Short mmCIF file of C-alpha atoms and ligand atoms in Angstrom, two decimals:
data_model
loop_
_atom_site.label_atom_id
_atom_site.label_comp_id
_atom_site.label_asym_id
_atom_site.label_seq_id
_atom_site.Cartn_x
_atom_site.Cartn_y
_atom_site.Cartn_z
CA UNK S 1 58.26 -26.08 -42.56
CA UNK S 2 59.04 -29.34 -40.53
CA UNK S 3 59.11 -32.25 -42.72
CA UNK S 4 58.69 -35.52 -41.50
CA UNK S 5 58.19 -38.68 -42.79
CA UNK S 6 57.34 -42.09 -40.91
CA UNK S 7 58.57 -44.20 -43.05
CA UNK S 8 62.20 -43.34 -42.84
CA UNK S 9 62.32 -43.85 -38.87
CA UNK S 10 64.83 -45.90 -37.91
CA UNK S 11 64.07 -47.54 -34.56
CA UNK S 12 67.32 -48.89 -33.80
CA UNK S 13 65.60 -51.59 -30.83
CA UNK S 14 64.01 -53.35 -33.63
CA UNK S 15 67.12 -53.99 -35.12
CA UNK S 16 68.01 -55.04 -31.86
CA UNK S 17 70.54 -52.26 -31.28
CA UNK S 18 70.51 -51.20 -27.40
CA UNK S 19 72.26 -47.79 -28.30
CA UNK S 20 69.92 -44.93 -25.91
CA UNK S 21 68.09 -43.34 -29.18
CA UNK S 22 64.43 -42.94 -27.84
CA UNK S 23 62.74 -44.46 -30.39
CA UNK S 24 60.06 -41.48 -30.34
CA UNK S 25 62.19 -38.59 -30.14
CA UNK S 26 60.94 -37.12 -33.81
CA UNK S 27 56.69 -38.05 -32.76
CA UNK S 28 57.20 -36.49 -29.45
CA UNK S 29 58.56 -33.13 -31.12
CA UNK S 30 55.52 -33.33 -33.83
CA UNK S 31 53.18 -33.93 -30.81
CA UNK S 32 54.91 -31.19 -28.70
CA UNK S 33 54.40 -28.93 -31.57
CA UNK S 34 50.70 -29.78 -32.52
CA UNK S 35 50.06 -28.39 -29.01
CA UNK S 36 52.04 -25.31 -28.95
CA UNK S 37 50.21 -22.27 -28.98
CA UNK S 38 52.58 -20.90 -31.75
CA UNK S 39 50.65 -23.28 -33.75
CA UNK S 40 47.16 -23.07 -32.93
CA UNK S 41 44.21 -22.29 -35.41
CA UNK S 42 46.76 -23.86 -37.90
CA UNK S 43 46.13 -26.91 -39.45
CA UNK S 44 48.98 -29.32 -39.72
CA UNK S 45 49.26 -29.38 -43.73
CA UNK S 46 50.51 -25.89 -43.14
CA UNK S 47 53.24 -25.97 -41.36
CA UNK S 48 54.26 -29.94 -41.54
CA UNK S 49 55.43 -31.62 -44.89
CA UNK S 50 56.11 -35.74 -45.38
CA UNK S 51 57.67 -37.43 -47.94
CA UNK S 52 57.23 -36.31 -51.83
CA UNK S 53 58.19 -39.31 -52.95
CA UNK S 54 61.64 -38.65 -54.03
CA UNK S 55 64.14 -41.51 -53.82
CA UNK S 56 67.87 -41.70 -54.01
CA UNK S 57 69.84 -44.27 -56.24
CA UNK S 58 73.21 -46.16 -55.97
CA UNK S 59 74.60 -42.95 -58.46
CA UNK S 60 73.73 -40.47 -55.63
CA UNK S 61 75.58 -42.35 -53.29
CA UNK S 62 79.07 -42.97 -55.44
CA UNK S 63 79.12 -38.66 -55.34
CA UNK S 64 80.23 -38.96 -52.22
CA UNK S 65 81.42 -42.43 -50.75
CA UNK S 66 84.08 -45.05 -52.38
CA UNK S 67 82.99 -47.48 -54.72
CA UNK S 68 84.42 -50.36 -53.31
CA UNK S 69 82.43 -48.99 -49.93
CA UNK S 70 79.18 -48.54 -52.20
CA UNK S 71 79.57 -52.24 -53.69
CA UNK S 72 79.49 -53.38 -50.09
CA UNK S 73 76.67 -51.61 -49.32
CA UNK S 74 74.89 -52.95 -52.30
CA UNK S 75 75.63 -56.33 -51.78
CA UNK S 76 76.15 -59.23 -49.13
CA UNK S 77 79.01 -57.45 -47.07
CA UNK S 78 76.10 -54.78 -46.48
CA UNK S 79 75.42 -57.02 -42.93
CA UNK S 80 78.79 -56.70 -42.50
CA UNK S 81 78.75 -53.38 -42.77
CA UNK S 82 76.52 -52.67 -40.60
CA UNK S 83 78.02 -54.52 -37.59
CA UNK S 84 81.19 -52.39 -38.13
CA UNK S 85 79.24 -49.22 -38.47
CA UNK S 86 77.38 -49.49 -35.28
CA UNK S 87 80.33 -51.41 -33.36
CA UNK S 88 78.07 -54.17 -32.66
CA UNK S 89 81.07 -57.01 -32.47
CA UNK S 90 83.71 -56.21 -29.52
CA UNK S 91 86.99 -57.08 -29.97
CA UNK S 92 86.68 -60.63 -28.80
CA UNK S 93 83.87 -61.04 -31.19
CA UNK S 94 80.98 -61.28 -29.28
CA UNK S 95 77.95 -59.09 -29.46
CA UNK S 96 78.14 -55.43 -27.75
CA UNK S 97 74.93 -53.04 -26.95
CA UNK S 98 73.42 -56.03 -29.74
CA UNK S 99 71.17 -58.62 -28.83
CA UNK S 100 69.99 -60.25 -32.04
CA UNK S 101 67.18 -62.21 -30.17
CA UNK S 102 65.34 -58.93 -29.54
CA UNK S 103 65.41 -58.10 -33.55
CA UNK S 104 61.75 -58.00 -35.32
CA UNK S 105 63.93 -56.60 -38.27
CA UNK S 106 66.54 -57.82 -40.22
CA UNK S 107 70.02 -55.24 -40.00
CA UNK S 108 70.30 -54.99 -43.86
CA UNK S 109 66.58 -52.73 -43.91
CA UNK S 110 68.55 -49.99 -41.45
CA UNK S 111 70.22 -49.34 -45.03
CA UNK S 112 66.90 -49.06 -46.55
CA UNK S 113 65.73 -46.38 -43.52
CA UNK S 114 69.19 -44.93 -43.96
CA UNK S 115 68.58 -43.87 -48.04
CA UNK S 116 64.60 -42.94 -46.92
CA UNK S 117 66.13 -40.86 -44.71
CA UNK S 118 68.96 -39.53 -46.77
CA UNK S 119 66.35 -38.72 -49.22
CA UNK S 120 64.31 -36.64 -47.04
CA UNK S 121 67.76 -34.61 -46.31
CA UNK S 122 67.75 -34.13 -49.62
CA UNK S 123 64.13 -32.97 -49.40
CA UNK S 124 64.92 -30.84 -46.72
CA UNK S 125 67.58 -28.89 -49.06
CA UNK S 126 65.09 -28.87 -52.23
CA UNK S 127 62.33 -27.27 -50.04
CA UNK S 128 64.71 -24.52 -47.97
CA UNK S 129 65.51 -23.28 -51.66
CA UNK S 130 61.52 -22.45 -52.05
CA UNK S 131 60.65 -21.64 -49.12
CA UNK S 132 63.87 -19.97 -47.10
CA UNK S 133 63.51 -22.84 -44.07
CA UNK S 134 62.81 -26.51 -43.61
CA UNK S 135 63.78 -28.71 -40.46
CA UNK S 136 63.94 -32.65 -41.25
CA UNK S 137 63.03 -34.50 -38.28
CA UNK S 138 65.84 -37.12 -38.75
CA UNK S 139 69.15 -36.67 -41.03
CA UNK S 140 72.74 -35.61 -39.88
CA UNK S 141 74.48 -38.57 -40.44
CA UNK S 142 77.74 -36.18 -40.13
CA UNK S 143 80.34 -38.96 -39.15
CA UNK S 144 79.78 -41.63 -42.07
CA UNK S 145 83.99 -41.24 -44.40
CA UNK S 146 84.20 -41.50 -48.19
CA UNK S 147 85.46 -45.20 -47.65
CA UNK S 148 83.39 -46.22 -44.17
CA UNK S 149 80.27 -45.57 -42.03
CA UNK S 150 81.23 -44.76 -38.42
CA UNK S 151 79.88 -43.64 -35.15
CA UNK S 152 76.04 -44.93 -35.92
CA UNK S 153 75.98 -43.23 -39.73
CA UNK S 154 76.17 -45.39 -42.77
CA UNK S 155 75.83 -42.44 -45.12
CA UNK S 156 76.75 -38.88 -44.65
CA UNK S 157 73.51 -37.62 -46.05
CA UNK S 158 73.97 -33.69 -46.22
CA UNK S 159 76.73 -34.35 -48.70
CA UNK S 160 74.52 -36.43 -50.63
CA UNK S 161 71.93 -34.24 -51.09
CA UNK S 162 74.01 -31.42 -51.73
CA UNK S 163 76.17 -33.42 -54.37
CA UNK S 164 72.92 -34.27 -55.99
CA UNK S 165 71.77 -30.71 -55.35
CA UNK S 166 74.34 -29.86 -57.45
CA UNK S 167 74.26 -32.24 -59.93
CA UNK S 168 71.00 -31.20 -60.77
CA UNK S 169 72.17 -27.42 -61.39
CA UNK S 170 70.15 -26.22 -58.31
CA UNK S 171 73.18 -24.94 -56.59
CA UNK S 172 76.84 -24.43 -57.11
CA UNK S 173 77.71 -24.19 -53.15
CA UNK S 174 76.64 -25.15 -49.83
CA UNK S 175 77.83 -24.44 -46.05
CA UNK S 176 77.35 -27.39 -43.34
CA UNK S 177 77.25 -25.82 -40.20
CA UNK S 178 77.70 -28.80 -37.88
CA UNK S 179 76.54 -28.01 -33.79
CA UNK S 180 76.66 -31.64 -32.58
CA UNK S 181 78.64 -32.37 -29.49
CA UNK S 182 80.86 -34.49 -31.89
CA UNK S 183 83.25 -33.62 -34.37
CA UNK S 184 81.47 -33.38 -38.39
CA UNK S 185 84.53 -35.57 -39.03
CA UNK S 186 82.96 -37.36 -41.81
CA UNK S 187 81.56 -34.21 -43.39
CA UNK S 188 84.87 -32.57 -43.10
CA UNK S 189 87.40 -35.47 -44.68
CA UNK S 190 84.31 -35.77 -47.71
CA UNK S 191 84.89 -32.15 -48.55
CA UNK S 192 88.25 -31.09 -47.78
CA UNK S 193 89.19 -30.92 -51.28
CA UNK S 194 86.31 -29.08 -52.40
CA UNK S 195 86.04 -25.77 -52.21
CA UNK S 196 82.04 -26.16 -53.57
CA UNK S 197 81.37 -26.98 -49.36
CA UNK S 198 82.30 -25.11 -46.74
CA UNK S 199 82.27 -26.68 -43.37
CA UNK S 200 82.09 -25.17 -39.39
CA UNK S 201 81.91 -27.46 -36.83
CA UNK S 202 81.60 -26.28 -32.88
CA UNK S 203 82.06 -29.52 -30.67
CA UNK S 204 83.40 -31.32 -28.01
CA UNK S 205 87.38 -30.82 -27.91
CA UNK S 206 88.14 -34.20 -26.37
CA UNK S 207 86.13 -37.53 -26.60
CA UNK S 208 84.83 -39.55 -29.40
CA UNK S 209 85.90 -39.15 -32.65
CA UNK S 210 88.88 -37.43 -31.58
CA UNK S 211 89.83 -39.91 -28.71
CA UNK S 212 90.63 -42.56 -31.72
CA UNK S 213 94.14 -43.42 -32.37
CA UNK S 214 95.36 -40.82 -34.37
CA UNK S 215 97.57 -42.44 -36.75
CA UNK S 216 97.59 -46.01 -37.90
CA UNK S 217 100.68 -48.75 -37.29
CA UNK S 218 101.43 -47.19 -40.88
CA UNK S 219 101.65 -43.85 -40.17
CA UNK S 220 97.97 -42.90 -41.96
CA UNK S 221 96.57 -40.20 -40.20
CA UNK S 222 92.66 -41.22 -39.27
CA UNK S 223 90.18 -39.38 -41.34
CA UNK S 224 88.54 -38.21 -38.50
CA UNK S 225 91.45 -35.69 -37.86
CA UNK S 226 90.82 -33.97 -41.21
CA UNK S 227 90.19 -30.23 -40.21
CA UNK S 228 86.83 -28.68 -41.00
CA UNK S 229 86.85 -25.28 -43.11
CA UNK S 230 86.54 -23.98 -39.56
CA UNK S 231 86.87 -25.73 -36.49
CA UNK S 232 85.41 -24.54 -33.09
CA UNK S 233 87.02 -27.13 -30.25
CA UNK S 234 85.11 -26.62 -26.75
CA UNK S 235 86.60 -27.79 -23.50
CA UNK S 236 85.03 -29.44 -20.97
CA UNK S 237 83.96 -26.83 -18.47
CA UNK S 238 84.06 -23.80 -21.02
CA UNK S 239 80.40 -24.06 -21.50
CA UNK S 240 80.17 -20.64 -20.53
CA UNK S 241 82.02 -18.97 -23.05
CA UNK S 242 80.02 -21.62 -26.14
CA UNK S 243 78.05 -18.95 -27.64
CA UNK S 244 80.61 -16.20 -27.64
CA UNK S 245 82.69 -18.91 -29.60
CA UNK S 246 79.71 -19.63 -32.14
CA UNK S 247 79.12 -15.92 -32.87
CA UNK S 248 82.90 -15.73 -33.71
CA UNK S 249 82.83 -18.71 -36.03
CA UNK S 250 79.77 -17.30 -37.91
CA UNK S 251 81.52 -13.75 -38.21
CA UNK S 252 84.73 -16.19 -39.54
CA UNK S 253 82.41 -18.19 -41.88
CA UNK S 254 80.87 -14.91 -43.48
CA UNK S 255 84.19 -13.86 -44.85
CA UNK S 256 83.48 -17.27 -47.53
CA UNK S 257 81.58 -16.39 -50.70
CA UNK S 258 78.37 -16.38 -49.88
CA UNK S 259 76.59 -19.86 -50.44
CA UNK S 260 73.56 -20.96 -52.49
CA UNK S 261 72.38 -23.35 -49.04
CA UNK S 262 73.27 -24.08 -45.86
CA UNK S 263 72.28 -27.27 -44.00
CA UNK S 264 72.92 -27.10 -40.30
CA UNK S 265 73.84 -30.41 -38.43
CA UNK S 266 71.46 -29.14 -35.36
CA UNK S 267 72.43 -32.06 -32.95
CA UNK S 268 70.93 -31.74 -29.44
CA UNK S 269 73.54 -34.23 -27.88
CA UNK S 270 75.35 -30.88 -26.18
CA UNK S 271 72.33 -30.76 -23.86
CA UNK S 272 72.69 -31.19 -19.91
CA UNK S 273 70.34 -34.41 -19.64
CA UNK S 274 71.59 -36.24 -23.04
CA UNK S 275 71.43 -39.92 -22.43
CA UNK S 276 74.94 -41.03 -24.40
CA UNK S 277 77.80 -40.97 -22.00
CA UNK S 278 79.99 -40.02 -24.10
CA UNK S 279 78.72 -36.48 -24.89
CA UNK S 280 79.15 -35.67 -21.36
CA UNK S 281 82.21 -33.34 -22.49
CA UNK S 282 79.56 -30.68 -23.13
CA UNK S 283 76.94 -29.62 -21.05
CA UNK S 284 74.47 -26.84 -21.86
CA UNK S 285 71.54 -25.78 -20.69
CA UNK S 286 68.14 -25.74 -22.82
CA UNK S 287 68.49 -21.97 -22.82
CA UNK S 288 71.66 -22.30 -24.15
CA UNK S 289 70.71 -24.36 -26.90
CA UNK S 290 68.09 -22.71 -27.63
CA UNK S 291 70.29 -19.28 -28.05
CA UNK S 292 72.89 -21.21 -29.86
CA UNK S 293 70.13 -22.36 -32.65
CA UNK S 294 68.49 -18.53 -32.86
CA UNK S 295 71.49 -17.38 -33.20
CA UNK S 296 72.22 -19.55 -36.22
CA UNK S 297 68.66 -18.74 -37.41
CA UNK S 298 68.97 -15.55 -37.30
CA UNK S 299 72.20 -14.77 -38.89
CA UNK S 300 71.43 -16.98 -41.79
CA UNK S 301 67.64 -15.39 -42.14
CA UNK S 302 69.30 -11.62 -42.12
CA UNK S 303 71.00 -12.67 -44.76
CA UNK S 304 68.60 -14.45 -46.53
CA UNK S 305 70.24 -17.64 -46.91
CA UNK S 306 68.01 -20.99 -47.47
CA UNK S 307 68.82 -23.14 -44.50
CA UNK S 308 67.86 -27.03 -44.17
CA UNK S 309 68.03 -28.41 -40.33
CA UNK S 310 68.75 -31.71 -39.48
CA UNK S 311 68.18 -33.30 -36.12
CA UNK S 312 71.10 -35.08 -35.66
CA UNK S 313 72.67 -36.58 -32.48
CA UNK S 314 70.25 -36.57 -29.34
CA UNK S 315 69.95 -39.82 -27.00
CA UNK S 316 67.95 -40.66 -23.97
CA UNK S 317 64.29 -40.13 -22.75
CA UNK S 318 64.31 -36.23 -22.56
CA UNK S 319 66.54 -35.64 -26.41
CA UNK S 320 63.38 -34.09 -27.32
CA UNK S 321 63.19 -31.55 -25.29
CA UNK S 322 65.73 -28.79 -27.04
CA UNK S 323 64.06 -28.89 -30.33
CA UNK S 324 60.70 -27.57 -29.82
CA UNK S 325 61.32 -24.05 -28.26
CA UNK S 326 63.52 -23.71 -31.80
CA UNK S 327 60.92 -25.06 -34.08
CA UNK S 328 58.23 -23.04 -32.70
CA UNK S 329 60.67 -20.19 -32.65
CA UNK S 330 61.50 -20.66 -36.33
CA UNK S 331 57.91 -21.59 -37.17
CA UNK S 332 56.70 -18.67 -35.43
CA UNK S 333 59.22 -16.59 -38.46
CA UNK S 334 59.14 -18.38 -41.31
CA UNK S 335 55.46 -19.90 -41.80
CA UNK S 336 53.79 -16.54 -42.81
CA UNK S 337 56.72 -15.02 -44.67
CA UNK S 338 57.57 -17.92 -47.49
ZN1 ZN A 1 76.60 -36.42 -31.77
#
């Protein structure tokens, strides 16, 4: 199932953020879809869920991230926050990619879209255990530390859910396998300590996060640099060898105990014609995407493992494009077979 739910958009322009997120990326894949011929004779309530209602509460949050980091959230600093998160202040403390004028919004409701959409993460994980495979049309905010948001993610919603997930009893373990061009350094620093989450992430060797300075003026390593379970570094130019590289990282991550769910961080921000400059480090075709996300599929269907997708990173007018040969390949698997 694809579940998506308008109410937890977050159009970043009306906040008056000017960072290259096409505002429609998750209605042009629904639209794409309701045309595909994978899909026709179907009617939409079949293969397309929204939101059940579920909502997530300050307790779901202090699982994962600090307390003094959830206070601010909950509170005045939340603005603040926000700024920071989204590196909307330059250094000399004037506005950058931020013009306030153009805000219809005010920031503090982008932490409002970001629990609506945390929740529907969460939703995404609840529904994969009944039915074997749901893809949330938002979620992935993969870079967001136990004691600060970071590169656009206030929240690092797949370790929410799954904390709640298995607060509730409903699983012991989980695997986040993380295909974004960038580093799941948040993901990775939340759960190095716990063996309950096992994390792979394939992504750009060089650039952003792992560009930062490395170690404080006190010597305190960045969080960023916290390994991953398994960590799959590509090089610029190595695009060619990317899915030899994934199959060996799957064949390394099925040597774990085998999970209870697996949420994949499906970013699309490797693709050729992404609009972010700085996921130019990684440059595949749609093809290749496409066989990097079957093969993911596939592995964890053969082995009949529940698996929540999130869309993760994707900028610029054609981030759409990778995700609909995979959800109509999926689709075209799962819908008859739940
Ligand atoms: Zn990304």
């Amino acid at each position: 199932m694809v579940l998506f739910d308008p109410g937890s958009r977050i159009p970043l322009r009306e906040f008056g953020i000017l960072i290259p997120v096409a505002p429609n990326r998750s209605e042009r894949v629904l639209d794409e879809l309701r045309r595909s011929p994978v899909l026709a004779g179907r009617d939409e309530s079949q293969w397309r869920l929204t939101s059940d209602g579920t909502e997530l509460c300050r307790a779901d949050i202090e699982r994962v991230h600090a307390p003094e980091y959830v206070e601010r959230l909950f509170s005045d600093g939340l603005k603040q926050v926000i700024l920071e998160v989204f590196e909307l202040i330059d250094d000399d403390g004037r506005p950058h990619r931020y013009d306030p004028a153009l805000a219809t919004h005010p920031l503090s409701d982008l932490f409002k879209g970001s629990l609506h959409w945390t929740a529907r993460t969460y939703q995404a994980g609840s529904e994969a255990l009944e039915r074997g495979f749901c893809y949330h049309l938002g979620g992935g905010a993969h870079h967001a530390h136990y004691r600060f948001g970071h590169g656009f993610c206030i929240v690092n919603d797949s370790v929410v859910a799954i904390r709640r997930l298995q607060a509730e009893s409903r699983i012991r373990t989980a695997w986040v396998i993380d295909v974004d061009a960038h580093k799941g350094d948040g993901t990775a620093a939340l759960t190095a300590t716990d063996a309950s989450i096992v994390t792979l992430s394939v992504h750009m060797a060089s650039g952003w996060p792992l560009d930062l300075p490395r170690y404080d003026k006190d010597g305190v390593e960045h969080p960023s640099f916290t390994p991953s379970d398994i960590d799959v570094p590509i090089e610029s130019g190595e695009e060619g060898v990317y899915l030899v590289r994934l199959r060996e990282a799957l064949d390394r991550l099925w040597e774990y105990p085998r999970p209870d769910l697996v949420y994949v961080i499906g970013g699309v921000d490797p693709y050729e014609h992404d609009g972010l400059p700085s996921t130019q480090g990684l440059r595949l075709t749609l093809e290749q995407l496409l066989e990097r996300d079957r093969t993911i599929f596939d592995r964890l269907r053969a082995a009949q493992l529940p698996q929540a997708w999130l869309m993760a990173g994707g900028y610029g007018e054609r981030a759409w494009e990778p995700y609909v040969p995979f959800l109509e390949y999926a689709l075209a698997r799962t819908l008859d077979h739940e």
